[in-house]
Short mmCIF file of C-alpha atoms and ligand atoms in Angstrom, two decimals:
data_model
loop_
_atom_site.label_atom_id
_atom_site.label_comp_id
_atom_site.label_asym_id
_atom_site.label_seq_id
_atom_site.Cartn_x
_atom_site.Cartn_y
_atom_site.Cartn_z
CA MET A 509 44.63 4.59 -2.99
CA PRO A 510 45.90 7.24 -0.47
CA SER A 511 44.32 6.63 2.91
CA GLN A 512 42.40 10.13 3.18
CA ILE A 513 40.81 9.17 -0.39
CA CYS A 514 39.93 5.74 1.02
CA ASN A 515 38.45 7.28 4.26
CA VAL A 516 36.21 9.71 2.39
CA ASN A 517 34.99 7.14 0.05
CA SER A 518 34.25 4.74 2.73
CA LYS A 519 32.42 7.45 4.68
CA VAL A 520 30.48 8.25 1.39
CA THR A 521 29.64 4.55 0.82
CA THR A 522 28.37 4.34 4.45
CA LEU A 523 26.19 7.37 3.88
CA ILE A 524 24.74 5.97 0.59
CA ASN A 525 23.78 2.93 2.36
CA GLN A 526 22.21 4.80 5.21
CA GLU A 527 20.42 6.80 2.51
CA LEU A 528 19.26 3.54 0.77
CA ASP A 529 18.04 2.28 4.17
CA ARG A 530 16.04 5.41 4.90
CA GLN A 531 14.39 5.18 1.39
CA ARG A 532 13.74 1.52 1.83
CA ARG A 533 12.04 1.63 5.56
CA GLY A 534 10.10 4.92 5.05
CA ILE A 535 6.89 6.18 3.27
CA GLU A 536 7.79 8.70 0.71
CA LEU A 537 5.13 11.21 0.16
CA ILE A 538 7.13 14.26 -1.24
CA ALA A 539 5.14 14.90 -4.42
CA SER A 540 8.30 15.80 -6.31
CA GLU A 541 10.23 12.67 -5.66
CA ASN A 542 9.97 8.98 -7.06
CA PHE A 543 12.32 5.84 -7.23
CA THR A 544 13.90 5.35 -10.54
CA SER A 545 14.70 1.98 -11.88
CA GLN A 546 17.92 0.16 -11.36
CA ASN A 547 18.63 0.55 -15.08
CA VAL A 548 18.21 4.33 -14.68
CA ILE A 549 20.78 4.33 -11.96
CA ASN A 550 23.09 2.18 -13.81
CA ALA A 551 23.22 4.53 -16.69
CA MET A 552 23.80 7.63 -14.45
CA GLY A 553 26.46 5.61 -12.72
CA SER A 554 28.32 4.89 -15.89
CA CYS A 555 31.69 5.82 -17.47
CA LEU A 556 29.73 8.58 -19.54
CA THR A 557 30.22 11.03 -16.69
CA ASN A 558 33.83 11.12 -18.07
CA LYS A 559 32.86 12.74 -21.41
CA TYR A 560 32.90 16.29 -22.38
CA ALA A 561 30.34 17.09 -25.25
CA GLU A 562 29.67 20.78 -25.56
CA GLY A 563 27.19 21.20 -28.61
CA TYR A 564 24.76 19.00 -29.88
CA PRO A 565 24.81 15.51 -31.66
CA GLY A 566 26.80 16.00 -34.69
CA LYS A 567 28.04 19.38 -33.89
CA ARG A 568 30.17 19.05 -30.93
CA TYR A 569 33.34 21.35 -29.67
CA TYR A 570 35.09 18.03 -28.52
CA GLY A 571 36.37 14.79 -30.28
CA GLY A 572 35.40 11.51 -29.47
CA CYS A 573 31.60 12.09 -29.18
CA GLU A 574 30.51 9.28 -31.68
CA VAL A 575 28.94 7.28 -28.87
CA VAL A 576 27.50 10.03 -26.81
CA ASP A 577 26.08 11.54 -29.96
CA GLU A 578 23.88 8.28 -30.39
CA ILE A 579 23.02 8.17 -26.82
CA GLU A 580 21.73 11.76 -27.08
CA GLN A 581 19.99 11.32 -30.02
CA LEU A 582 18.25 8.43 -28.73
CA ALA A 583 17.13 10.44 -25.83
CA ILE A 584 15.81 13.13 -28.18
CA ASP A 585 14.12 10.64 -30.39
CA SER A 586 12.31 8.85 -27.35
CA LEU A 587 11.35 11.99 -25.67
CA LYS A 588 9.61 13.21 -29.13
CA LYS A 589 7.72 10.02 -29.19
CA LEU A 590 6.73 9.94 -25.97
CA PHE A 591 5.08 13.21 -26.02
CA GLY A 592 4.37 13.55 -29.71
CA ALA A 593 6.63 16.75 -29.86
CA GLU A 594 8.59 17.77 -32.97
CA TYR A 595 11.48 19.20 -31.02
CA ALA A 596 13.23 18.20 -28.03
CA ASN A 597 16.15 19.26 -25.95
CA VAL A 598 17.40 16.80 -23.38
CA GLN A 599 20.55 18.78 -21.92
CA PRO A 600 18.94 21.22 -19.02
CA HIS A 601 20.54 19.83 -15.95
CA SER A 602 17.12 20.72 -14.10
CA GLY A 603 13.76 22.17 -14.54
CA ALA A 604 14.80 25.46 -13.18
CA GLN A 605 17.69 25.64 -15.83
CA ALA A 606 15.21 24.50 -18.77
CA ASN A 607 13.04 27.54 -17.49
CA ALA A 608 16.22 29.73 -17.45
CA ALA A 609 17.05 28.85 -20.99
CA VAL A 610 13.57 29.62 -22.10
CA PHE A 611 13.70 32.88 -20.56
CA LEU A 612 17.03 33.74 -22.08
CA ALA A 613 15.91 32.85 -25.44
CA CYS A 614 12.51 34.64 -25.49
CA LEU A 615 12.72 37.62 -23.23
CA SER A 616 15.04 40.55 -22.65
CA ALA A 617 15.87 42.04 -19.11
CA GLY A 618 12.77 43.82 -17.80
CA ASP A 619 10.24 42.12 -19.94
CA THR A 620 6.88 41.08 -18.26
CA VAL A 621 6.04 37.57 -17.47
CA LEU A 622 2.71 36.25 -16.02
CA GLY A 623 3.07 33.23 -13.92
CA PHE A 624 1.34 31.44 -11.18
CA ASP A 625 2.04 32.73 -7.73
CA LEU A 626 4.61 30.71 -5.87
CA SER A 627 2.91 31.25 -2.49
CA HIS A 628 -0.43 29.69 -4.26
CA GLY A 629 1.52 26.68 -5.59
CA GLY A 630 3.78 28.13 -8.27
CA HIS A 631 7.35 27.59 -8.81
CA LEU A 632 10.43 29.59 -7.69
CA SER A 633 11.43 29.83 -11.36
CA HIS A 634 8.42 31.44 -12.74
CA GLY A 635 9.19 34.91 -11.34
CA SER A 636 9.52 34.63 -7.57
CA PRO A 637 11.43 37.87 -6.29
CA VAL A 638 14.22 35.63 -4.77
CA ASN A 639 15.23 33.92 -8.08
CA TYR A 640 16.80 35.41 -11.06
CA SER A 641 13.42 35.15 -12.86
CA GLY A 642 12.06 37.79 -10.72
CA LYS A 643 15.32 39.80 -10.49
CA ILE A 644 16.07 40.26 -13.94
CA TYR A 645 12.43 40.10 -15.48
CA ASN A 646 9.26 41.94 -14.56
CA PRO A 647 6.94 39.14 -13.04
CA VAL A 648 3.28 39.53 -12.46
CA PHE A 649 1.17 36.67 -10.94
CA TYR A 650 -2.17 35.04 -11.16
CA GLY A 651 -3.43 32.87 -7.95
CA VAL A 652 -6.13 30.78 -6.93
CA GLU A 653 -9.55 31.99 -5.63
CA GLU A 654 -9.73 31.79 -1.89
CA GLU A 655 -13.14 30.11 -1.89
CA THR A 656 -12.50 27.37 -4.36
CA GLY A 657 -8.80 26.89 -4.23
CA MET A 658 -8.86 27.04 -8.20
CA ILE A 659 -7.47 29.40 -10.88
CA ASP A 660 -10.30 31.66 -12.30
CA MET A 661 -9.29 31.74 -16.10
CA ASP A 662 -11.26 35.03 -16.56
CA LYS A 663 -8.96 36.61 -13.83
CA VAL A 664 -6.06 35.32 -15.73
CA GLU A 665 -7.26 36.81 -18.80
CA ALA A 666 -7.96 40.22 -17.29
CA LEU A 667 -4.52 40.28 -15.68
CA ALA A 668 -2.85 39.27 -19.00
CA ASN A 669 -4.84 42.30 -20.70
CA LEU A 670 -3.63 44.43 -17.86
CA HIS A 671 0.06 43.73 -17.91
CA ARG A 672 0.50 42.79 -21.58
CA PRO A 673 3.32 40.08 -20.77
CA LYS A 674 5.75 38.72 -23.34
CA LEU A 675 5.53 35.33 -21.84
CA ILE A 676 2.65 33.62 -20.01
CA ILE A 677 3.55 30.51 -17.99
CA CYS A 678 1.16 27.69 -16.76
CA GLY A 679 2.38 25.07 -14.49
CA ALA A 680 2.86 24.50 -10.81
CA SER A 681 4.71 22.65 -8.05
CA ALA A 682 1.47 22.46 -5.75
CA TYR A 683 -1.65 22.86 -7.72
CA ALA A 684 -3.84 19.62 -7.63
CA ARG A 685 -6.08 20.51 -10.64
CA ASP A 686 -5.71 20.03 -14.19
CA TRP A 687 -4.90 23.07 -16.68
CA ASP A 688 -6.96 24.54 -19.28
CA TYR A 689 -4.04 25.08 -21.93
CA GLN A 690 -6.40 25.96 -24.84
CA ARG A 691 -7.88 28.85 -22.92
CA PHE A 692 -4.27 29.92 -21.98
CA ARG A 693 -3.29 29.78 -25.72
CA LYS A 694 -6.16 31.99 -26.51
CA ILE A 695 -5.33 34.67 -23.98
CA ALA A 696 -1.54 34.25 -25.08
CA ASP A 697 -2.62 34.66 -28.95
CA ASP A 698 -4.87 37.89 -28.10
CA LEU A 699 -1.70 39.50 -26.96
CA ASN A 700 0.98 38.13 -29.21
CA ALA A 701 2.59 36.66 -26.23
CA LEU A 702 4.40 33.14 -26.03
CA LEU A 703 2.85 30.57 -23.91
CA LEU A 704 5.02 28.15 -21.73
CA ALA A 705 3.88 25.15 -19.76
CA ASP A 706 6.05 23.75 -17.14
CA ILE A 707 4.86 20.24 -16.76
CA ALA A 708 7.47 19.20 -14.26
CA HIS A 709 4.91 17.58 -11.60
CA PRO A 710 2.43 16.13 -13.91
CA ALA A 711 4.77 15.00 -16.78
CA GLY A 712 4.30 11.43 -16.47
CA LEU A 713 0.49 11.68 -16.33
CA ILE A 714 0.57 13.70 -19.45
CA ALA A 715 2.56 11.31 -21.32
CA THR A 716 0.28 8.65 -20.66
CA SER A 717 -2.76 10.72 -21.57
CA LEU A 718 -4.28 10.79 -18.32
CA LEU A 719 -4.44 14.64 -17.94
CA ASN A 720 -4.67 17.56 -20.72
CA ASP A 721 -1.98 17.61 -23.17
CA PRO A 722 -0.14 21.14 -23.44
CA ILE A 723 1.85 19.99 -26.55
CA PRO A 724 -0.89 21.20 -29.21
CA HIS A 725 -1.57 24.35 -27.41
CA CYS A 726 1.61 25.60 -25.95
CA HIS A 727 4.54 27.04 -27.76
CA ILE A 728 7.11 25.64 -25.44
CA VAL A 729 6.85 23.05 -22.71
CA THR A 730 9.54 22.21 -20.03
CA SER A 731 9.62 19.75 -17.38
CA THR A 732 11.78 17.95 -14.82
CA THR A 733 12.44 14.22 -15.63
CA HIS A 734 12.57 12.91 -12.04
CA LYS A 735 8.80 13.48 -10.70
CA THR A 736 5.86 11.46 -12.17
CA LEU A 737 8.02 10.76 -15.14
CA ARG A 738 10.18 8.57 -12.92
CA GLY A 739 13.57 9.32 -14.65
CA PRO A 740 17.07 10.74 -13.35
CA ARG A 741 17.26 14.19 -11.86
CA GLY A 742 17.12 16.57 -14.84
CA GLY A 743 15.35 19.01 -17.18
CA ILE A 744 13.88 19.02 -20.89
CA ILE A 745 12.34 21.33 -23.18
CA MET A 746 9.86 20.49 -25.91
CA MET A 747 7.84 21.99 -28.69
CA GLY A 748 4.83 20.45 -30.29
CA LYS A 749 5.75 22.07 -33.59
CA ASP A 750 8.58 24.20 -34.47
CA PHE A 751 8.04 27.87 -35.87
CA PRO A 752 9.92 30.80 -37.00
CA ASN A 753 10.98 32.92 -34.14
CA PRO A 754 8.18 35.68 -33.66
CA TRP A 755 10.85 38.48 -33.44
CA GLY A 756 11.84 38.23 -37.12
CA ARG A 757 15.43 37.44 -36.23
CA ARG A 758 17.43 36.22 -39.23
CA THR A 759 20.92 34.53 -39.77
CA ARG A 760 23.74 36.68 -41.33
CA LYS A 761 22.63 35.22 -44.65
CA GLY A 762 19.19 36.68 -44.28
CA LYS A 763 17.67 33.10 -43.53
CA GLU A 764 14.65 33.07 -40.96
CA ILE A 765 15.74 31.52 -37.61
CA MET A 766 13.53 28.73 -36.14
CA MET A 767 12.63 28.59 -32.40
CA SER A 768 14.23 25.15 -32.22
CA SER A 769 17.56 26.80 -32.86
CA ILE A 770 16.92 29.87 -30.47
CA LEU A 771 16.03 27.58 -27.74
CA ASN A 772 19.17 25.25 -28.42
CA SER A 773 21.34 28.27 -28.10
CA GLY A 774 19.39 29.19 -24.90
CA VAL A 775 20.38 25.97 -23.38
CA PHE A 776 23.96 25.93 -24.96
CA PRO A 777 25.91 28.16 -24.73
CA GLY A 778 23.43 30.47 -23.28
CA MET A 779 22.55 28.86 -19.98
CA GLN A 780 25.12 25.87 -19.51
CA GLY A 781 28.27 24.37 -20.94
CA GLY A 782 29.03 20.67 -21.15
CA PRO A 783 25.92 18.41 -21.02
CA LEU A 784 25.74 15.47 -18.42
CA GLU A 785 25.73 12.66 -20.81
CA HIS A 786 25.35 10.13 -18.17
CA VAL A 787 22.21 11.76 -17.03
CA ILE A 788 21.06 12.19 -20.75
CA ALA A 789 21.59 8.49 -21.01
CA ALA A 790 19.59 7.72 -17.87
CA LYS A 791 16.79 10.01 -19.31
CA ALA A 792 16.81 7.82 -22.46
CA VAL A 793 16.33 4.69 -20.28
CA ALA A 794 13.51 6.46 -18.53
CA PHE A 795 11.62 7.80 -21.71
CA GLY A 796 11.99 4.01 -22.86
CA GLU A 797 10.38 2.85 -19.63
CA ALA A 798 7.69 5.49 -19.96
CA LEU A 799 6.79 4.25 -23.77
CA ASP A 800 6.10 1.05 -22.17
CA PRO A 801 2.21 0.19 -21.71
CA SER A 802 3.03 -0.75 -18.22
CA PHE A 803 3.67 3.00 -17.61
CA ILE A 804 -0.01 3.88 -18.24
CA SER A 805 -1.07 1.59 -15.49
CA TYR A 806 1.32 3.29 -13.31
CA GLY A 807 -0.04 6.66 -13.88
CA LYS A 808 -3.43 5.56 -13.54
CA ASN A 809 -2.45 4.09 -10.11
CA VAL A 810 -0.76 7.14 -9.41
CA ILE A 811 -4.14 9.21 -9.45
CA ALA A 812 -6.27 6.56 -7.89
CA ASN A 813 -4.01 6.54 -4.72
CA ALA A 814 -4.05 10.29 -4.85
CA LYS A 815 -7.76 10.39 -4.89
CA ALA A 816 -8.26 7.69 -2.28
CA MET A 817 -5.92 9.70 -0.13
CA ALA A 818 -7.60 13.01 -0.77
CA GLU A 819 -11.11 11.24 0.13
CA ALA A 820 -9.65 9.87 3.31
CA PHE A 821 -8.25 13.25 4.50
CA VAL A 822 -11.45 15.01 3.70
CA SER A 823 -13.36 12.46 5.69
CA LYS A 824 -11.18 13.10 8.68
CA GLY A 825 -12.11 16.85 8.55
CA TYR A 826 -8.85 17.95 6.72
CA ASN A 827 -9.16 21.02 4.41
CA ILE A 828 -7.70 19.93 1.01
CA ILE A 829 -6.88 22.93 -1.12
CA SER A 830 -9.69 22.97 -3.85
CA GLY A 831 -11.42 19.97 -2.10
CA GLY A 832 -9.38 17.03 -3.89
CA THR A 833 -7.10 16.28 -6.75
CA ASP A 834 -6.85 15.62 -10.55
CA ASN A 835 -3.25 14.53 -10.39
CA HIS A 836 -0.85 12.98 -8.02
CA LEU A 837 -0.79 15.47 -5.19
CA MET A 838 -2.75 17.42 -2.76
CA LEU A 839 -2.08 20.55 -0.76
CA ILE A 840 -3.47 20.20 3.08
CA ASP A 841 -4.20 23.37 5.09
CA LEU A 842 -3.69 22.40 8.75
CA ARG A 843 -5.05 25.68 10.08
CA ASN A 844 -8.30 23.97 11.27
CA LYS A 845 -6.19 21.35 13.09
CA ASN A 846 -4.21 24.18 14.94
CA LYS A 847 -1.12 22.99 13.56
CA THR A 848 1.74 24.15 11.48
CA GLY A 849 3.42 22.60 8.26
CA LYS A 850 6.76 22.87 10.12
CA GLU A 851 5.83 21.03 13.22
CA ILE A 852 3.91 18.14 11.30
CA GLU A 853 6.63 17.50 8.65
CA LYS A 854 8.88 17.25 11.65
CA ALA A 855 6.72 14.75 13.70
CA LEU A 856 5.99 12.70 10.68
CA ILE A 857 9.80 12.20 10.05
CA GLU A 858 9.96 10.43 13.58
CA ALA A 859 7.69 7.88 12.10
CA ASP A 860 9.67 7.71 9.00
CA ILE A 861 6.78 9.30 6.76
CA THR A 862 8.18 12.13 4.67
CA VAL A 863 6.34 15.11 3.57
CA ASN A 864 7.41 18.81 2.90
CA LYS A 865 5.87 21.72 4.67
CA ASN A 866 4.29 24.03 2.03
CA MET A 867 2.80 27.47 2.04
CA VAL A 868 -1.15 27.41 1.40
CA PRO A 869 -2.84 29.99 -0.50
CA PHE A 870 -3.42 33.10 1.57
CA ASP A 871 -1.08 31.60 4.13
CA ASP A 872 -0.50 34.03 7.12
CA LYS A 873 3.01 32.02 8.16
CA SER A 874 6.21 32.15 6.61
CA PRO A 875 7.61 29.69 4.02
CA PHE A 876 9.81 28.33 7.09
CA VAL A 877 6.91 27.68 9.09
CA THR A 878 3.78 27.29 6.64
CA SER A 879 0.11 26.29 7.27
CA GLY A 880 0.41 23.26 5.21
CA ILE A 881 1.83 20.04 3.99
CA ARG A 882 2.11 18.80 0.57
CA VAL A 883 1.65 15.26 -0.06
CA GLY A 884 2.01 13.10 -3.31
CA THR A 885 1.62 9.45 -4.65
CA ALA A 886 4.06 9.16 -7.37
CA ALA A 887 6.73 7.38 -5.31
CA ILE A 888 4.53 5.16 -2.86
CA THR A 889 2.93 3.84 -6.21
CA THR A 890 6.22 2.87 -7.60
CA ARG A 891 6.56 0.83 -4.35
CA GLY A 892 3.29 -0.73 -5.11
CA PHE A 893 0.70 0.87 -2.92
CA GLU A 894 -2.95 0.71 -3.59
CA PRO A 895 -5.85 2.84 -2.46
CA GLN A 896 -6.35 0.84 0.76
CA ASP A 897 -2.59 1.35 1.73
CA CYS A 898 -2.98 4.83 1.07
CA VAL A 899 -6.20 5.11 3.56
CA LYS A 900 -3.77 3.32 6.14
CA VAL A 901 -1.16 6.11 5.54
CA VAL A 902 -3.85 8.66 6.05
CA ASP A 903 -4.85 7.23 9.34
CA TRP A 904 -1.31 7.00 10.46
CA ILE A 905 -0.75 10.70 9.65
CA ASP A 906 -4.10 11.79 11.33
CA GLN A 907 -2.83 10.10 14.62
CA ILE A 908 0.43 12.18 14.21
CA VAL A 909 -1.32 15.39 13.44
CA MET A 910 -3.44 14.86 16.50
CA ASN A 911 -0.58 14.16 18.73
CA PRO A 912 2.63 15.34 17.14
CA GLU A 913 4.60 15.49 20.54
CA ASP A 914 3.70 12.10 21.88
CA ASP A 915 7.24 10.21 21.61
CA ASN A 916 5.81 6.85 22.50
CA MET A 917 3.27 6.97 19.78
CA LEU A 918 5.49 8.19 17.01
CA LYS A 919 8.16 5.48 18.09
CA SER A 920 5.38 2.65 17.84
CA LEU A 921 4.03 4.10 14.62
CA LYS A 922 7.76 4.05 13.19
CA SER A 923 8.05 0.35 13.92
CA GLU A 924 4.64 -0.23 12.21
CA VAL A 925 5.43 1.87 9.28
CA ASN A 926 8.95 0.14 8.85
CA GLU A 927 7.53 -3.27 9.19
CA PHE A 928 4.59 -2.41 6.57
CA MET A 929 7.08 -1.17 4.10
CA THR A 930 8.89 -4.71 4.12
CA GLN A 931 6.00 -5.74 1.75
CA PHE A 932 7.01 -3.13 -1.05
CA PRO A 933 10.57 -4.01 -2.11
CA LEU A 934 12.97 -1.34 -3.21
CA TYR A 935 16.05 -2.38 -5.32
N1 LIG B 444 10.90 22.39 -5.51
C1 LIG B 444 10.37 21.28 -6.46
C2 LIG B 444 9.24 20.62 -5.92
O1 LIG B 444 9.31 19.96 -4.62
O2 LIG B 444 8.16 20.64 -6.25
C3 LIG B 444 10.19 21.75 -7.78
O3 LIG B 444 11.38 22.26 -8.49
#
């Protein structure tokens, strides 16, 4: 091998090992992260990365797709079984790509979309002005109530009636409460709007029936595969039931076009080229793991850990938005502690505790500073944490929030954290 290639390869190997060490020794509380199984990693790091397969199983634009056809079909079938869906597309490279494909398939430029405000816990791809979804389409937003930290469905309905969106989105990246999909559907039906649920965060908890199920109520459901679902990084699109497109589009031969076909075209060739078959194989492995009964215990533990953590924070005087959690995450407003998200994220890292700074509803600080942090339990539960471990973590976080500039304390806590994590082996 030429020495320059060797040199870069060995540097990358060293850096991967450094990252593995960071993951092993630290406490991972980023709500959107998790640790996949070794089987998921093996599938992703396989020869499937060499294969081009534009198209769908049985209908490709390349030869030699017999094997990847079987793999992709296995992923589709496993996903359909996991969520009880009639339709699944496993090709989106990410959750944002899945949403982009749905927008492309269902909307025209300038159409109105009603989504959850990013600064209240929504997602960039639901109409944020800095994202394509807010530049090409006309976004309007609902948020949470300042008093309760929760969504008021009467206000969602009033906003929908006022703006008459073509698409309504439910789903978030920092909302700790469950969703009333049935009520959202009623609001959408009254306006002939389509309803999209983006379940990227709670997907694993929905697959195990621990949270409300959007599949019977929402026309379309998108998700990532790497958060509570614990698969490789990627996106998916599902429908509980396929249905004829509501715009009366027909084929050249006059046949009604089903939404499944419109969504498939939205992904490819609309939004993406060749699918990542190595990632699709890893998705199939993860869906298989999520179908195992042990995944239900995992989901229950994720929620029990999050509740234990939220209670411990509240008992120490922290302001958890909405006062608690139904899922795997919580959003903590640090303003009553006179701290910013930015400084606490930085101080926690010194002790090998990883969170992300996060805007809180009605925040007076910029997204680069923020008044809050977001904390989640999907990853630590995979490591084997139980509620009493979560309470211990809250104690450590509290010590750091109280004295984020005490370098000696941070150093000593880092040793304690690293020693503690040796009980929870990773790979
Ligand atoms: N930004 C991701 C998150 O952390 O929630 C979602 O895309």
